[in-house]
């Protein structure tokens, strides 16, 4: 098979390249993979199932890898349907196969699969428990809230493989060979971003293990330079910026705010800011805007006033940042309004609800269009943020 990890641990997952939106909200231009693995020994274990959209392909991969044998265990690390969607179907196909999962995951089984009774086939495992397959020994570590509460990861001792559930996953099907960090970062902050502390706890457990391969539930198997991937997860989960730079997010109704945002980007570049990234919240990918907000150490938000409040695309963006635990950043504000500007007040209020946000002064207020009279405030804010 194409993505085998070792002689006895094989990839049996599937690509999904025609799903419109992952989790009904994230665009995935290069699709997504639902990873699953099989460990062949005296006993045979399958690591996780796949989304029900791809059951037939996955079942065929399993049958091919089994070479006439039958699986003894299905290890369920995460119950979200992109991984448990084919669980009941495969359990029916292999009626003697046991389902190994955390207690919390086992409690969820009837929620998702009330039509069939799977509970008498389950083995509940807890922190540190082991399961011997022969030469291969699986050891289970609980990883609650990376990304759901029932999540666990599994370490295979003989070949030093960490099956990491959603951790170190990324958007993008495996048939697309692409740089890891960009889509892994967009995946991390939008899906696991809120759960920095649980990710830190998992990192501490991983640090005590000798790991040769990380096998996530999405994206490529990681076997080289693991300290790079582990280091990025450490940075991200501590909410530390990954790079110096300013991310400018703007939401403009008729273009006046957009002009101001682009002018401000030019002013930052003139001042030698390391990197300036700019996005139109009305048209660009919201998930990528969230990603860039976390990536850089500074941010500027520019938006129109609307219905005595804030233009909804900016409200939506800031609400996303609130949900994902955005913190530890310096932020400048540019507001626009044609008769009673109030966007700045709302933006400031939303930022003040976040942790360790320093608002850079002065807030710039534009009346309809950027004019020479705005230059002083724009220059002062640019000076402040360029430092
Ligand atoms: Fe890939 Fe949280 O499921």
Short mmCIF file of C-alpha atoms and ligand atoms in Angstrom, two decimals:
data_model
loop_
_atom_site.label_atom_id
_atom_site.label_comp_id
_atom_site.label_asym_id
_atom_site.label_seq_id
_atom_site.Cartn_x
_atom_site.Cartn_y
_atom_site.Cartn_z
CA UNK A 1 0.00 0.00 0.00
CA UNK A 2 1.07 3.52 -0.75
CA UNK A 3 1.50 4.96 2.74
CA UNK A 4 2.71 2.00 4.80
CA UNK A 5 4.36 3.01 8.05
CA UNK A 6 6.29 -0.19 8.77
CA UNK A 7 6.15 -3.80 7.53
CA UNK A 8 3.36 -4.58 9.96
CA UNK A 9 1.57 -1.24 10.33
CA UNK A 10 -0.22 -0.23 7.17
CA UNK A 11 -2.28 2.75 6.07
CA UNK A 12 -5.85 1.82 5.16
CA UNK A 13 -7.40 5.31 5.15
CA UNK A 14 -9.13 7.16 2.35
CA UNK A 15 -9.07 10.53 0.63
CA UNK A 16 -12.19 12.65 0.25
CA UNK A 17 -11.71 15.12 -2.58
CA UNK A 18 -15.30 16.10 -3.35
CA UNK A 19 -16.67 17.10 0.06
CA UNK A 20 -18.04 20.67 -0.22
CA UNK A 21 -17.22 21.82 3.33
CA UNK A 22 -15.41 20.00 6.15
CA UNK A 23 -17.54 20.07 9.31
CA UNK A 24 -20.02 22.05 7.16
CA UNK A 25 -17.93 25.21 7.44
CA UNK A 26 -14.33 24.87 6.23
CA UNK A 27 -13.44 25.04 2.56
CA UNK A 28 -10.95 22.30 1.66
CA UNK A 29 -9.54 23.12 -1.80
CA UNK A 30 -7.38 19.98 -1.71
CA UNK A 31 -9.90 17.76 0.08
CA UNK A 32 -9.19 15.87 3.30
CA UNK A 33 -8.02 12.41 4.28
CA UNK A 34 -9.72 10.21 6.88
CA UNK A 35 -6.79 8.19 8.16
CA UNK A 36 -7.05 4.66 9.44
CA UNK A 37 -4.32 2.10 10.06
CA UNK A 38 -4.08 -1.65 10.55
CA UNK A 39 -1.58 -3.47 12.77
CA UNK A 40 -0.94 -7.08 11.71
CA UNK A 41 0.27 -9.40 14.46
CA UNK A 42 -1.04 -12.50 16.28
CA UNK A 43 -4.03 -10.27 16.90
CA UNK A 44 -5.07 -7.64 14.37
CA UNK A 45 -6.08 -4.11 15.35
CA UNK A 46 -7.69 -1.46 13.17
CA UNK A 47 -7.00 2.10 14.29
CA UNK A 48 -10.19 4.17 13.91
CA UNK A 49 -12.83 4.12 11.21
CA UNK A 50 -13.61 6.76 8.57
CA UNK A 51 -16.44 9.05 7.52
CA UNK A 52 -19.47 7.05 6.31
CA UNK A 53 -19.10 8.71 2.89
CA UNK A 54 -16.09 6.49 2.32
CA UNK A 55 -17.13 3.23 4.00
CA UNK A 56 -16.99 1.06 0.86
CA UNK A 57 -13.47 2.15 -0.07
CA UNK A 58 -12.24 1.75 3.50
CA UNK A 59 -13.81 -1.73 3.90
CA UNK A 60 -12.10 -2.79 0.67
CA UNK A 61 -8.75 -1.50 1.99
CA UNK A 62 -9.27 -3.52 5.18
CA UNK A 63 -10.18 -6.70 3.33
CA UNK A 64 -7.10 -6.30 1.15
CA UNK A 65 -4.80 -5.82 4.15
CA UNK A 66 -6.33 -8.73 6.09
CA UNK A 67 -5.45 -11.30 3.42
CA UNK A 68 -8.23 -13.62 4.59
CA UNK A 69 -7.87 -13.05 8.34
CA UNK A 70 -10.35 -11.18 10.52
CA UNK A 71 -9.68 -8.19 12.80
CA UNK A 72 -9.69 -8.67 16.57
CA UNK A 73 -9.95 -5.06 17.68
CA UNK A 74 -11.19 -1.71 16.43
CA UNK A 75 -9.46 1.02 18.42
CA UNK A 76 -11.71 4.11 18.60
CA UNK A 77 -9.71 7.18 19.56
CA UNK A 78 -12.31 9.80 18.65
CA UNK A 79 -16.07 9.61 18.19
CA UNK A 80 -16.57 12.57 15.86
CA UNK A 81 -18.38 11.25 12.77
CA UNK A 82 -15.49 11.93 10.39
CA UNK A 83 -13.81 9.04 12.25
CA UNK A 84 -16.65 7.01 13.74
CA UNK A 85 -19.05 7.25 10.79
CA UNK A 86 -18.26 3.73 9.56
CA UNK A 87 -17.92 2.16 13.01
CA UNK A 88 -21.28 0.36 13.14
CA UNK A 89 -21.02 -0.92 9.56
CA UNK A 90 -17.60 -2.47 10.15
CA UNK A 91 -18.74 -3.90 13.48
CA UNK A 92 -21.58 -5.67 11.69
CA UNK A 93 -19.19 -6.97 9.02
CA UNK A 94 -16.81 -8.41 11.64
CA UNK A 95 -19.09 -9.56 14.50
CA UNK A 96 -16.26 -10.98 16.65
CA UNK A 97 -14.23 -7.77 16.60
CA UNK A 98 -14.03 -5.94 19.96
CA UNK A 99 -14.31 -2.17 20.20
CA UNK A 100 -11.60 -0.59 22.36
CA UNK A 101 -12.17 2.98 23.52
CA UNK A 102 -12.20 5.33 26.50
CA UNK A 103 -15.16 5.10 28.89
CA UNK A 104 -16.37 8.46 27.63
CA UNK A 105 -16.31 7.24 24.01
CA UNK A 106 -18.18 4.07 24.93
CA UNK A 107 -20.90 6.19 26.54
CA UNK A 108 -21.27 8.02 23.23
CA UNK A 109 -21.77 4.85 21.18
CA UNK A 110 -25.56 4.62 21.71
CA UNK A 111 -25.90 8.35 20.93
CA UNK A 112 -24.55 7.80 17.44
CA UNK A 113 -25.57 4.16 16.86
CA UNK A 114 -28.84 3.62 18.71
CA UNK A 115 -29.99 1.09 16.08
CA UNK A 116 -27.44 -1.57 17.08
CA UNK A 117 -26.24 -2.70 20.47
CA UNK A 118 -22.46 -2.45 20.47
CA UNK A 119 -21.92 -2.09 24.21
CA UNK A 120 -21.41 -5.80 24.95
CA UNK A 121 -18.50 -5.79 22.51
CA UNK A 122 -16.59 -2.95 24.10
CA UNK A 123 -13.38 -2.87 26.13
CA UNK A 124 -12.96 0.35 28.12
CA UNK A 125 -9.39 1.51 28.58
CA UNK A 126 -7.97 4.19 30.81
CA UNK A 127 -4.71 6.14 31.11
CA UNK A 128 -1.67 3.89 30.73
CA UNK A 129 -3.57 0.64 30.01
CA UNK A 130 -1.93 -1.70 27.52
CA UNK A 131 -3.24 -4.18 24.99
CA UNK A 132 -0.89 -6.85 23.59
CA UNK A 133 -1.36 -7.91 19.98
CA UNK A 134 1.72 -10.18 19.96
CA UNK A 135 4.96 -8.30 19.40
CA UNK A 136 3.03 -5.07 19.23
CA UNK A 137 1.89 -3.52 22.50
CA UNK A 138 -0.62 -0.69 22.40
CA UNK A 139 -0.58 1.80 25.27
CA UNK A 140 -3.42 4.27 25.71
CA UNK A 141 -3.19 7.88 26.85
CA UNK A 142 -6.26 10.01 27.44
CA UNK A 143 -6.33 13.31 25.57
CA UNK A 144 -9.63 14.93 26.55
CA UNK A 145 -10.56 18.05 24.54
CA UNK A 146 -8.03 17.42 21.83
CA UNK A 147 -10.67 17.92 20.26
CA UNK A 148 -13.63 16.24 22.04
CA UNK A 149 -13.78 14.96 25.65
CA UNK A 150 -13.59 11.24 24.80
CA UNK A 151 -10.36 11.50 22.79
CA UNK A 152 -7.41 9.25 23.50
CA UNK A 153 -4.16 8.64 21.66
CA UNK A 154 -2.35 5.33 21.33
CA UNK A 155 1.37 4.56 21.46
CA UNK A 156 2.61 1.35 19.88
CA UNK A 157 5.69 0.43 21.89
CA UNK A 158 7.61 -1.98 19.61
CA UNK A 159 7.73 0.31 16.56
CA UNK A 160 7.44 3.63 18.45
CA UNK A 161 4.35 4.83 16.62
CA UNK A 162 2.09 7.49 18.12
CA UNK A 163 -1.46 7.35 16.78
CA UNK A 164 -2.32 10.95 17.63
CA UNK A 165 -6.05 11.32 16.83
CA UNK A 166 -6.77 14.86 15.52
CA UNK A 167 -3.46 16.22 16.82
CA UNK A 168 -0.98 16.99 14.02
CA UNK A 169 -3.79 16.62 11.50
CA UNK A 170 -4.24 18.90 8.52
CA UNK A 171 -6.63 19.73 5.71
CA UNK A 172 -5.69 18.29 2.31
CA UNK A 173 -6.09 14.80 0.87
CA UNK A 174 -2.95 12.66 0.73
CA UNK A 175 -3.08 12.59 -3.07
CA UNK A 176 -2.07 16.28 -2.91
CA UNK A 177 1.56 16.66 -1.95
CA UNK A 178 1.78 20.07 -0.29
CA UNK A 179 3.67 21.94 2.41
CA UNK A 180 2.49 20.83 5.84
CA UNK A 181 2.38 23.93 8.01
CA UNK A 182 -0.08 26.16 6.14
CA UNK A 183 -3.05 23.79 6.10
CA UNK A 184 -2.06 22.22 9.44
CA UNK A 185 -2.15 25.68 11.04
CA UNK A 186 -5.53 26.53 9.51
CA UNK A 187 -6.80 23.16 10.75
CA UNK A 188 -5.31 23.58 14.24
CA UNK A 189 -6.57 27.06 15.06
CA UNK A 190 -10.03 26.55 13.65
CA UNK A 191 -10.61 23.09 15.12
CA UNK A 192 -8.43 22.77 18.22
CA UNK A 193 -7.59 26.45 18.83
CA UNK A 194 -9.79 26.77 21.91
CA UNK A 195 -8.05 23.83 23.57
CA UNK A 196 -4.51 25.07 24.11
CA UNK A 197 -4.21 23.71 27.64
CA UNK A 198 -5.37 20.17 26.75
CA UNK A 199 -2.88 20.20 23.85
CA UNK A 200 -0.15 21.25 26.28
CA UNK A 201 -1.09 18.30 28.51
CA UNK A 202 -0.85 15.94 25.54
CA UNK A 203 2.54 17.41 24.59
CA UNK A 204 3.84 16.65 28.07
CA UNK A 205 2.75 13.01 27.69
CA UNK A 206 4.28 12.81 24.21
CA UNK A 207 7.56 14.21 25.51
CA UNK A 208 7.99 11.13 27.73
CA UNK A 209 7.66 8.79 24.72
CA UNK A 210 10.28 7.77 22.18
CA UNK A 211 8.40 8.51 18.95
CA UNK A 212 9.53 7.45 15.47
CA UNK A 213 6.27 8.13 13.61
CA UNK A 214 3.22 10.29 14.28
CA UNK A 215 0.09 8.92 12.63
CA UNK A 216 -2.71 11.50 12.81
CA UNK A 217 -6.32 11.06 11.73
CA UNK A 218 -5.95 13.58 8.89
CA UNK A 219 -3.01 14.44 6.69
CA UNK A 220 0.38 12.84 6.18
CA UNK A 221 2.21 10.43 8.46
CA UNK A 222 5.10 12.31 10.06
CA UNK A 223 8.38 10.42 10.33
CA UNK A 224 11.19 12.96 9.88
CA UNK A 225 12.15 16.06 11.82
CA UNK A 226 9.44 15.44 14.42
CA UNK A 227 10.76 18.21 16.66
CA UNK A 228 9.61 20.74 14.01
CA UNK A 229 5.99 19.55 14.17
CA UNK A 230 6.03 19.14 17.95
CA UNK A 231 7.60 22.60 18.31
CA UNK A 232 4.89 24.25 16.22
CA UNK A 233 2.19 22.54 18.30
CA UNK A 234 3.88 23.86 21.43
CA UNK A 235 3.94 27.43 20.06
CA UNK A 236 0.37 27.28 18.82
CA UNK A 237 -1.08 25.76 21.99
CA UNK A 238 0.65 28.37 24.17
CA UNK A 239 -1.00 31.05 21.98
CA UNK A 240 2.39 32.51 21.22
CA UNK A 241 2.81 34.16 17.79
CA UNK A 242 4.69 32.07 15.29
CA UNK A 243 6.02 35.05 13.32
CA UNK A 244 6.60 38.77 13.61
CA UNK A 245 4.21 40.72 11.44
CA UNK A 246 0.88 42.51 11.25
CA UNK A 247 -2.33 40.92 10.05
CA UNK A 248 -4.89 43.45 8.75
CA UNK A 249 -8.48 42.22 8.60
CA UNK A 250 -11.03 44.57 7.08
CA UNK A 251 -14.78 44.54 6.44
CA UNK A 252 -15.86 47.28 4.05
CA UNK A 253 -19.35 47.94 2.67
CA UNK A 254 -18.66 50.34 -0.21
CA UNK A 255 -14.87 50.32 -0.38
CA UNK A 256 -13.95 53.28 1.84
CA UNK A 257 -12.72 51.08 4.69
CA UNK A 258 -10.88 48.85 2.21
CA UNK A 259 -8.94 51.85 0.89
CA UNK A 260 -7.98 52.82 4.45
CA UNK A 261 -6.89 49.26 5.26
CA UNK A 262 -4.67 49.01 2.18
CA UNK A 263 -3.22 52.49 2.83
CA UNK A 264 -2.41 51.36 6.38
CA UNK A 265 -0.70 48.24 5.01
CA UNK A 266 1.50 50.48 2.84
CA UNK A 267 2.35 52.65 5.84
CA UNK A 268 3.45 49.57 7.82
CA UNK A 269 5.59 48.34 4.93
CA UNK A 270 7.21 51.80 4.66
CA UNK A 271 8.11 51.45 8.32
CA UNK A 272 9.84 48.12 7.70
CA UNK A 273 7.35 45.79 9.38
CA UNK A 274 8.63 42.24 8.80
CA UNK A 275 5.45 40.94 7.18
CA UNK A 276 2.07 42.52 6.41
CA UNK A 277 -0.83 40.21 5.58
CA UNK A 278 -4.20 41.67 4.60
CA UNK A 279 -7.60 40.02 4.11
CA UNK A 280 -11.10 41.08 3.08
CA UNK A 281 -13.44 39.46 5.59
CA UNK A 282 -16.36 39.81 3.16
CA UNK A 283 -14.71 37.69 0.49
CA UNK A 284 -11.70 35.79 1.81
CA UNK A 285 -11.76 32.53 3.75
CA UNK A 286 -12.77 33.17 7.36
CA UNK A 287 -10.76 30.16 8.55
CA UNK A 288 -7.63 31.58 6.94
CA UNK A 289 -8.28 34.95 8.58
CA UNK A 290 -8.48 33.18 11.96
CA UNK A 291 -5.23 31.37 11.12
CA UNK A 292 -3.38 34.60 10.29
CA UNK A 293 -4.70 36.35 13.39
CA UNK A 294 -2.98 33.68 15.49
CA UNK A 295 0.10 33.44 13.29
CA UNK A 296 1.36 37.04 13.69
CA UNK A 297 2.13 39.05 16.80
CA UNK A 298 0.08 42.11 15.83
CA UNK A 299 -3.30 42.71 14.19
CA UNK A 300 -5.29 45.65 12.82
CA UNK A 301 -9.05 45.43 12.42
CA UNK A 302 -10.84 47.92 10.16
CA UNK A 303 -14.61 47.94 9.75
CA UNK A 304 -17.66 49.96 8.87
CA UNK A 305 -20.39 50.86 11.32
CA UNK A 306 -23.70 49.16 10.64
CA UNK A 307 -27.18 49.43 12.20
CA UNK A 308 -25.76 51.34 15.18
CA UNK A 309 -23.28 48.51 15.67
CA UNK A 310 -20.59 46.69 13.65
CA UNK A 311 -20.62 45.44 10.05
CA UNK A 312 -21.49 41.72 10.45
CA UNK A 313 -18.44 40.17 8.70
CA UNK A 314 -16.17 41.83 11.30
CA UNK A 315 -18.53 40.85 14.12
CA UNK A 316 -18.39 37.26 12.85
CA UNK A 317 -14.57 37.34 12.69
CA UNK A 318 -14.18 38.67 16.22
CA UNK A 319 -16.73 36.15 17.47
CA UNK A 320 -14.62 33.39 15.87
CA UNK A 321 -11.55 34.75 17.67
CA UNK A 322 -13.43 34.83 20.98
CA UNK A 323 -14.49 31.19 20.50
CA UNK A 324 -10.95 30.10 19.66
CA UNK A 325 -9.36 31.74 22.68
CA UNK A 326 -7.51 34.51 20.85
CA UNK A 327 -5.11 36.20 23.28
CA UNK A 328 -1.66 37.74 23.87
CA UNK A 329 -1.69 40.14 20.89
CA UNK A 330 -1.41 43.87 20.20
CA UNK A 331 -4.34 45.15 18.13
CA UNK A 332 -5.05 48.44 16.34
CA UNK A 333 -8.55 49.61 15.38
CA UNK A 334 -9.78 51.62 12.38
CA UNK A 335 -13.48 52.44 12.29
CA UNK A 336 -15.59 54.02 9.56
CA UNK A 337 -19.03 55.62 9.71
CA UNK A 338 -20.95 58.15 7.63
CA UNK A 339 -23.05 59.75 10.38
CA UNK A 340 -22.55 58.11 13.79
CA UNK A 341 -19.40 55.90 13.77
CA UNK A 342 -19.79 53.16 16.36
CA UNK A 343 -17.86 50.20 14.91
CA UNK A 344 -14.81 51.06 17.04
CA UNK A 345 -16.76 50.93 20.28
CA UNK A 346 -18.12 47.48 19.44
CA UNK A 347 -14.74 46.16 18.26
CA UNK A 348 -13.01 47.46 21.37
CA UNK A 349 -15.69 45.88 23.57
CA UNK A 350 -15.24 42.50 21.90
CA UNK A 351 -11.46 42.68 22.19
CA UNK A 352 -11.72 43.63 25.87
CA UNK A 353 -13.48 40.32 26.52
CA UNK A 354 -10.38 38.46 25.30
CA UNK A 355 -7.33 37.67 27.43
CA UNK A 356 -4.14 39.77 27.35
CA UNK A 357 -5.08 41.94 24.39
CA UNK A 358 -3.32 45.29 24.27
CA UNK A 359 -5.19 47.84 22.18
CA UNK A 360 -2.79 50.10 20.29
CA UNK A 361 -3.74 53.78 20.34
CA UNK A 362 -5.03 55.89 18.82
CA UNK A 363 -8.11 54.33 17.33
CA UNK A 364 -8.56 55.86 13.86
CA UNK A 365 -12.01 57.20 12.96
CA UNK A 366 -12.87 57.79 9.29
CA UNK A 367 -15.99 59.55 8.09
CA UNK A 368 -17.03 57.79 4.86
CA UNK A 369 -13.67 58.03 3.07
CA UNK A 370 -10.04 58.35 4.07
CA UNK A 371 -8.98 62.03 3.88
CA UNK A 372 -5.86 64.11 4.63
CA UNK A 373 -7.29 64.97 8.03
CA UNK A 374 -6.93 61.27 8.98
CA UNK A 375 -3.21 61.19 8.21
CA UNK A 376 -1.99 62.12 11.68
CA UNK A 377 -3.94 59.38 13.47
CA UNK A 378 -3.03 56.81 10.80
CA UNK A 379 0.67 57.72 11.03
CA UNK A 380 0.68 57.60 14.83
CA UNK A 381 -1.02 54.18 14.88
CA UNK A 382 1.37 52.89 12.22
CA UNK A 383 4.34 54.15 14.28
CA UNK A 384 2.98 52.41 17.38
CA UNK A 385 2.42 49.08 15.60
CA UNK A 386 5.71 49.17 13.70
CA UNK A 387 7.66 49.14 16.99
FE1 LIG B 1 -11.20 14.79 12.69
FE2 LIG B 1 -12.37 16.05 15.66
O1 LIG B 1 -12.40 15.00 14.10
#
